[in-house]
Amino acid sequence: MIEEATNLFRSAFGTEPTHIAQAPGRINLIGEHIDYNDGIVFPAAINLGITAAIAPSPDDQTHLISAQLGPGESFRLPPDFPAPNSWSKYPAATAWAIGAKTPLQIAVNSSLPAAGGGLSSSAALLLATAVAWNEIDKLGHSPTRLAQLCQLGENQYVGVNCGIMDQLASACGIAGHALQIDIPTLQINPVPIPADLSIVILDTGTPRSLAESGYNERRQQCEEACRILGIGTLREANLPLLELILNPTIKKRARHVVTEIERTKKFASALATSDYDQIGSLMVASHASLRDDYEVSTPELDTIVQAAIQSPGCIGARLTGAGFGGAAVALVQTEFLNSFTSETEQIYRSTVKTSDPNVIPVHPSPGASILRI
Ligand code: GLA
């Protein structure tokens, strides 16, 4: 990855990079759509992500090239509104939010499945450029602060109303661990993934659609539930209280949030005691709740989760990230990885004829970092 980004940098800019930045994508084991409800989430940074070769720019603009997406729009600092109309909007959002001073040349390479996979390529791009400016401009921000600034950039500069889970996972990942994060306090509790378990991405090969509008609508429905109940966030709610909500859609959305927060609490102790039956039931219940109450699954995600659950060595599986297409995640006993992979792919292909699945084992990995060359 470093070599690909460096070669791209040389061919695009004709000089040598001075820094390499790396930022991981993430999966989320459980705790979906609850970061913006003051809940608890359980992501892990993964060994797939963004590598960027970087050097200060010879002129007053930041210039960008991506191996996958081609050239990005150049921009001056501080970046103007509206955001660039290309993938450059993410590096520009970082620059805007952290107050970057040095224009850069940036060559980016991604090892994440194609854009739209739901593994947070945008958060990885934000964080890769954030650690670069943090180092080059000597800003001294902590990883958690960088995550907060990147979320601010994505919310206010790009205009996507996301929570903070993806940026925090990409900034603060720890090798071998998933991160149990209490959102109101941003306290991170690293929980080791047992050695005999593998985290496996189940990419449906379908692009995400309506993700942005559907996501924003879900957020508004949660806010509406809080208004009806007279509470600040759904973290304060419980199932009996939800009986006060008459609108069936709003009630279902709130029920997902309340039950998912409970599942995420139980998941941490189940992982700590290697209670695989409990881990599996919680993941399956989380998927069902996202499908039926939150309505963010797709037929392809339902099929790949079902295929995984029927395959050898599977502890549990569920959609990961925002949903509306993209990927699911499974926990699998490592000794069964090969038969798990072939069987899951085969069952999926026999049902879904229009897309090709990709089953990818990943490792929990360290957060974003920068290397001076
Ligand atoms: C997207 C958002 C996150 C989170 C998830 C759903 O990935 O960026 O903040 O809300 O969806 O859990």
Coordinates of C-alpha atoms and ligand atoms in Angstrom, one line a residue:
M1 CA 0.0 0.0 0.0
I2 CA 2.8 2.4 0.9
E3 CA 4.6 1.6 -2.4
E4 CA 1.4 2.1 -4.5
A5 CA 0.7 5.5 -2.9
T6 CA 4.4 6.5 -3.2
N7 CA 4.5 5.5 -6.9
L8 CA 1.3 7.4 -7.6
F9 CA 2.7 10.4 -5.9
R10 CA 5.9 10.3 -8.0
S11 CA 4.0 9.9 -11.3
A12 CA 1.4 12.6 -10.4
F13 CA 3.7 15.3 -8.9
G14 CA 7.2 14.3 -10.2
T15 CA 8.8 14.5 -6.7
E16 CA 9.2 12.4 -3.6
P17 CA 6.7 12.4 -0.7
T18 CA 7.9 13.6 2.7
H19 CA 5.2 11.7 4.7
I20 CA 3.0 8.7 4.6
A21 CA -0.4 8.8 6.3
Q22 CA -2.5 5.7 7.0
A23 CA -6.0 5.5 8.3
P24 CA -8.2 2.4 8.7
G25 CA -11.8 1.7 7.7
R26 CA -14.0 0.1 10.3
I27 CA -16.6 -2.5 11.0
N28 CA -19.1 -2.2 13.8
L29 CA -19.7 -5.4 15.7
I30 CA -22.9 -4.1 17.3
G31 CA -24.6 -0.8 18.3
E32 CA -25.9 0.5 15.0
H33 CA -27.6 3.8 14.5
I34 CA -27.2 4.7 18.1
D35 CA -24.1 6.9 18.1
Y36 CA -26.3 9.9 17.3
N37 CA -28.7 8.8 20.1
D38 CA -26.0 9.0 22.8
G39 CA -25.7 5.2 22.9
I40 CA -22.9 2.7 23.1
V41 CA -21.1 1.4 19.9
F42 CA -18.7 -1.4 19.4
P43 CA -16.5 -0.8 16.3
A44 CA -13.0 -2.1 15.4
A45 CA -10.6 -0.4 13.0
I46 CA -9.6 -2.9 10.3
N47 CA -6.4 -3.7 8.3
L48 CA -8.0 -2.2 5.1
G49 CA -8.1 1.6 4.6
I50 CA -6.5 4.6 3.1
T51 CA -2.7 5.2 2.5
A52 CA -1.7 8.7 1.4
A53 CA 1.7 9.8 0.2
I54 CA 2.1 13.5 1.1
A55 CA 4.4 16.5 0.7
P56 CA 4.0 20.3 1.2
S57 CA 2.7 21.8 -2.1
P58 CA 5.1 24.0 -4.2
D59 CA 2.3 26.5 -4.7
D60 CA -0.7 27.9 -2.6
Q61 CA -3.1 25.0 -3.5
T62 CA -3.7 21.5 -2.1
H63 CA -3.5 19.1 -5.1
L64 CA -5.0 15.6 -5.0
I65 CA -4.9 12.3 -6.9
S66 CA -6.5 9.0 -6.0
A67 CA -5.6 5.6 -7.5
Q68 CA -9.2 4.6 -7.5
L69 CA -11.1 7.9 -8.1
G70 CA -8.6 9.9 -10.3
P71 CA -7.7 13.5 -9.7
G72 CA -9.6 15.6 -7.2
E73 CA -10.3 19.3 -7.4
S74 CA -7.4 21.5 -6.0
F75 CA -8.3 24.0 -3.3
R76 CA -6.8 26.9 -1.4
L77 CA -6.6 27.2 2.4
P78 CA -8.9 27.9 4.1
P79 CA -11.2 25.9 1.8
D80 CA -14.2 27.9 0.4
F81 CA -17.8 27.0 0.6
P82 CA -19.5 25.3 -1.2
A83 CA -17.4 22.1 -0.8
P84 CA -15.7 20.8 -3.9
N85 CA -17.9 18.7 -6.1
S86 CA -15.6 15.6 -6.0
W87 CA -13.9 13.4 -3.4
S88 CA -11.7 16.4 -2.6
K89 CA -14.5 17.6 -0.4
Y90 CA -13.3 15.2 2.4
P91 CA -9.6 16.4 2.5
A92 CA -11.1 20.0 2.2
A93 CA -13.4 19.3 5.1
T94 CA -10.5 18.2 7.3
A95 CA -8.5 21.3 6.3
W96 CA -11.5 23.5 7.1
A97 CA -12.2 21.9 10.5
I98 CA -8.7 21.7 11.8
G99 CA -7.5 25.0 10.4
A100 CA -4.8 23.6 8.2
K101 CA -2.1 26.1 7.2
T102 CA 0.2 24.2 4.8
P103 CA -1.1 23.4 1.3
L104 CA -0.2 19.8 0.4
Q105 CA 0.2 17.4 -2.5
I106 CA -1.7 14.2 -1.6
A107 CA -1.7 10.9 -3.5
V108 CA -4.3 8.4 -2.1
N109 CA -4.6 4.7 -2.4
S110 CA -7.5 2.6 -0.9
S111 CA -7.6 -1.1 0.0
L112 CA -11.3 -0.9 1.0
P113 CA -13.9 -2.5 -1.2
A114 CA -15.3 -0.1 -3.8
A115 CA -16.9 3.2 -2.6
G116 CA -20.3 2.5 -1.0
G117 CA -19.2 -0.7 0.8
G118 CA -20.2 0.9 4.1
L119 CA -16.8 0.4 5.8
S120 CA -16.2 4.1 6.2
S121 CA -13.8 5.0 3.4
S122 CA -14.8 8.6 3.9
A123 CA -13.9 8.6 7.6
A124 CA -10.5 7.0 6.7
L125 CA -9.9 9.7 4.1
L126 CA -10.7 12.4 6.6
L127 CA -8.4 10.9 9.2
A128 CA -5.5 10.2 6.8
T129 CA -5.4 13.9 5.9
A130 CA -6.1 15.0 9.5
V131 CA -3.0 13.1 10.9
A132 CA -1.0 14.7 8.0
W133 CA -2.0 18.3 8.8
N134 CA -1.7 17.6 12.5
E135 CA 1.9 16.6 12.1
I136 CA 3.0 19.0 9.3
D137 CA 1.3 22.1 10.9
K138 CA 2.3 20.9 14.5
L139 CA -1.3 21.2 15.7
G140 CA -0.9 18.8 18.6
H141 CA -4.4 17.4 18.6
S142 CA -5.1 14.0 20.3
P143 CA -6.7 11.2 18.2
T144 CA -10.1 11.7 19.9
R145 CA -9.9 15.5 19.1
L146 CA -9.0 14.7 15.5
A147 CA -12.0 12.4 15.3
Q148 CA -14.3 15.2 16.7
L149 CA -12.9 17.7 14.2
C150 CA -13.3 15.3 11.3
Q151 CA -16.9 14.7 12.3
L152 CA -17.4 18.5 12.4
G153 CA -16.0 18.8 8.9
E154 CA -18.2 16.0 7.6
N155 CA -21.3 17.6 9.3
Q156 CA -20.7 21.2 8.5
Y157 CA -18.5 21.3 5.5
V158 CA -19.5 18.2 3.5
G159 CA -23.1 18.5 4.9
V160 CA -23.5 14.8 6.0
N161 CA -25.2 14.6 9.4
C162 CA -23.2 11.5 10.6
G163 CA -22.4 10.5 14.2
I164 CA -18.9 10.2 15.5
M165 CA -18.4 6.4 15.5
D166 CA -16.6 6.0 12.2
Q167 CA -14.1 8.9 12.8
L168 CA -13.4 7.6 16.4
A169 CA -12.8 4.1 15.2
S170 CA -10.5 5.2 12.5
A171 CA -8.6 7.6 14.8
C172 CA -8.4 5.4 17.9
G173 CA -8.3 1.7 16.7
I174 CA -6.1 -0.7 18.7
A175 CA -4.6 -3.9 17.2
G176 CA -6.4 -7.0 18.3
H177 CA -9.3 -5.1 20.0
A178 CA -12.8 -3.8 19.3
L179 CA -13.6 -0.5 21.0
Q180 CA -16.7 -0.3 23.3
I181 CA -17.4 3.4 23.1
D182 CA -19.8 5.3 25.4
I183 CA -20.8 8.2 23.2
P184 CA -21.8 10.8 25.7
T185 CA -18.4 10.6 27.5
L186 CA -16.4 9.4 24.5
Q187 CA -14.8 6.9 26.9
I188 CA -13.2 4.0 25.0
N189 CA -13.0 0.6 26.6
P190 CA -10.8 -1.7 24.4
V191 CA -12.0 -5.3 24.4
P192 CA -9.7 -8.0 23.0
I193 CA -11.1 -10.2 20.3
P194 CA -10.6 -13.8 21.4
A195 CA -7.7 -15.5 19.4
D196 CA -9.9 -18.2 18.0
L197 CA -12.4 -15.7 16.5
S198 CA -12.1 -14.0 13.1
I199 CA -13.9 -10.9 12.0
V200 CA -15.2 -11.3 8.5
I201 CA -16.6 -8.7 6.1
L202 CA -19.5 -9.9 4.0
D203 CA -19.6 -7.5 1.1
T204 CA -22.9 -8.0 -0.9
G205 CA -21.4 -6.3 -3.9
T206 CA -24.4 -4.0 -4.1
P207 CA -23.9 -0.2 -4.0
R208 CA -25.6 1.7 -1.1
S209 CA -28.6 3.7 -2.3
L210 CA -30.6 6.4 -0.6
A211 CA -28.1 6.1 2.2
E212 CA -27.9 9.8 2.8
S213 CA -31.6 10.7 2.7
G214 CA -32.6 7.6 4.6
Y215 CA -30.0 8.2 7.2
N216 CA -31.1 11.8 7.8
E217 CA -34.7 10.7 7.9
R218 CA -33.9 8.1 10.6
R219 CA -32.1 10.8 12.7
Q220 CA -35.2 13.1 12.4
Q221 CA -37.5 10.3 13.5
C222 CA -35.3 9.7 16.6
E223 CA -35.5 13.4 17.4
E224 CA -39.2 13.3 16.9
A225 CA -39.5 10.4 19.4
C226 CA -37.5 12.5 22.0
R227 CA -39.8 15.5 21.4
I228 CA -42.9 13.3 22.0
L229 CA -41.4 11.8 25.1
G230 CA -40.0 15.1 26.4
I231 CA -36.5 13.7 26.8
G232 CA -33.1 14.9 25.6
T233 CA -31.9 11.7 23.9
L234 CA -33.2 8.2 23.5
R235 CA -30.5 7.0 25.9
E236 CA -32.9 8.1 28.6
A237 CA -35.8 6.1 27.2
N238 CA -37.0 2.5 28.1
L239 CA -39.5 0.2 26.5
P240 CA -42.5 1.0 28.8
L241 CA -42.0 4.7 28.1
L242 CA -42.2 4.1 24.3
E243 CA -45.9 3.1 24.8
L244 CA -46.6 6.8 24.9
I245 CA -45.6 7.1 21.2
L246 CA -48.7 6.7 19.0
N247 CA -47.1 7.0 15.6
P248 CA -46.1 3.3 14.7
T249 CA -43.1 4.3 12.6
I250 CA -41.6 6.6 15.2
K251 CA -42.3 4.0 17.9
K252 CA -40.5 1.3 15.8
R253 CA -37.4 3.5 15.3
A254 CA -37.2 4.3 19.0
R255 CA -37.6 0.7 19.9
H256 CA -34.6 -0.2 17.7
V257 CA -32.5 2.4 19.6
V258 CA -33.6 1.3 23.1
T259 CA -33.1 -2.4 22.4
E260 CA -29.8 -1.9 20.5
I261 CA -28.3 0.0 23.4
E262 CA -29.2 -2.9 25.7
R263 CA -27.8 -5.5 23.3
T264 CA -24.5 -3.5 23.1
K265 CA -24.2 -3.5 26.9
K266 CA -24.7 -7.3 27.0
F267 CA -22.4 -7.9 24.0
A268 CA -19.4 -6.5 26.0
S269 CA -19.7 -9.0 28.8
A270 CA -20.5 -11.8 26.4
L271 CA -17.2 -11.1 24.5
A272 CA -15.3 -10.8 27.8
T273 CA -16.5 -14.2 28.9
S274 CA -16.3 -15.8 25.4
D275 CA -20.0 -16.6 25.6
Y276 CA -20.4 -17.4 21.9
D277 CA -24.1 -18.4 22.0
Q278 CA -25.0 -15.0 23.6
I279 CA -22.8 -13.1 21.1
G280 CA -24.5 -14.9 18.2
S281 CA -28.0 -14.2 19.5
L282 CA -27.3 -10.6 20.1
M283 CA -25.9 -10.1 16.6
V284 CA -28.8 -11.9 15.0
A285 CA -31.3 -9.9 17.1
S286 CA -29.5 -6.6 16.1
H287 CA -29.9 -7.5 12.4
A288 CA -33.6 -8.3 12.9
S289 CA -34.2 -5.0 14.6
L290 CA -32.4 -3.1 11.9
R291 CA -34.4 -4.9 9.3
D292 CA -37.9 -4.8 10.9
D293 CA -37.9 -1.7 13.3
Y294 CA -35.3 0.6 11.7
E295 CA -35.8 -0.6 8.1
V296 CA -32.3 0.0 6.9
S297 CA -31.5 -3.5 5.6
T298 CA -31.9 -4.7 2.0
P299 CA -32.8 -8.1 0.5
E300 CA -29.1 -8.7 -0.4
L301 CA -28.0 -7.9 3.2
D302 CA -30.7 -10.2 4.6
T303 CA -29.6 -12.9 2.3
I304 CA -25.8 -12.7 3.1
V305 CA -26.5 -12.6 6.8
Q306 CA -28.7 -15.7 6.5
A307 CA -26.1 -17.4 4.3
A308 CA -23.4 -16.7 6.9
I309 CA -25.5 -17.9 9.8
Q310 CA -26.0 -21.3 8.0
S311 CA -22.3 -21.7 7.2
P312 CA -19.7 -23.6 9.3
G313 CA -18.1 -21.9 12.3
C314 CA -20.4 -18.8 12.2
I315 CA -21.0 -17.3 15.7
G316 CA -23.2 -14.5 14.5
A317 CA -23.7 -12.0 11.6
R318 CA -25.5 -8.7 11.0
L319 CA -25.4 -5.7 8.7
T320 CA -22.6 -3.2 9.7
G321 CA -22.6 0.6 9.3
A322 CA -25.6 2.6 8.1
G323 CA -27.2 -0.1 5.9
F324 CA -29.1 0.6 2.7
G325 CA -26.7 -1.8 0.9
G326 CA -23.0 -2.4 1.4
A327 CA -21.6 -4.9 3.8
A328 CA -22.4 -7.1 6.7
V329 CA -20.0 -8.5 9.4
A330 CA -19.7 -12.0 10.8
L331 CA -17.8 -13.4 13.8
V332 CA -16.4 -16.8 12.7
Q333 CA -14.4 -19.5 14.5
T334 CA -11.0 -19.2 12.7
E335 CA -10.5 -22.9 12.1
F336 CA -13.7 -22.9 9.9
L337 CA -12.7 -19.8 7.8
N338 CA -12.3 -21.6 4.5
S339 CA -15.4 -23.7 4.6
F340 CA -17.3 -20.7 6.0
T341 CA -16.2 -18.5 3.1
S342 CA -17.0 -21.0 0.3
E343 CA -20.4 -21.9 1.7
T344 CA -21.5 -18.4 2.4
E345 CA -20.6 -17.3 -1.1
Q346 CA -22.3 -20.3 -2.6
I347 CA -25.6 -19.9 -0.7
Y348 CA -25.6 -16.1 -1.6
R349 CA -24.9 -16.8 -5.3
S350 CA -27.7 -19.3 -5.5
T351 CA -30.2 -16.8 -4.2
V352 CA -28.9 -13.4 -5.5
K353 CA -28.1 -13.6 -9.2
T354 CA -27.4 -9.9 -9.8
S355 CA -24.3 -9.3 -7.6
D356 CA -21.1 -11.0 -6.6
P357 CA -20.3 -11.4 -2.9
N358 CA -16.9 -10.9 -1.4
V359 CA -16.1 -12.5 1.9
I360 CA -13.0 -10.9 3.5
P361 CA -11.4 -11.8 6.8
V362 CA -10.0 -8.7 8.5
H363 CA -7.9 -7.9 11.7
P364 CA -8.6 -5.3 14.3
S365 CA -6.0 -2.7 13.7
P366 CA -4.3 0.5 15.0
G367 CA -5.8 3.9 14.3
A368 CA -4.6 6.5 11.9
S369 CA -0.9 7.4 12.0
I370 CA 1.8 9.3 10.1
L371 CA 5.3 8.3 9.2
R372 CA 8.0 10.8 8.2
I373 CA 10.1 9.5 5.4
Ligands
GLA1 C1 -22.8 5.7 9.5 C2 -22.4 7.0 10.3 C3 -22.1 6.6 11.8 C4 -23.2 5.7 12.4 C5 -23.5 4.5 11.4 C6 -24.7 3.7 11.9 O1 -21.6 4.9 9.3 O2 -21.3 7.7 9.8 O3 -22.0 7.8 12.5 O4 -24.4 6.4 12.7 O5 -23.8 5.0 10.1 O6 -24.4 3.1 13.1

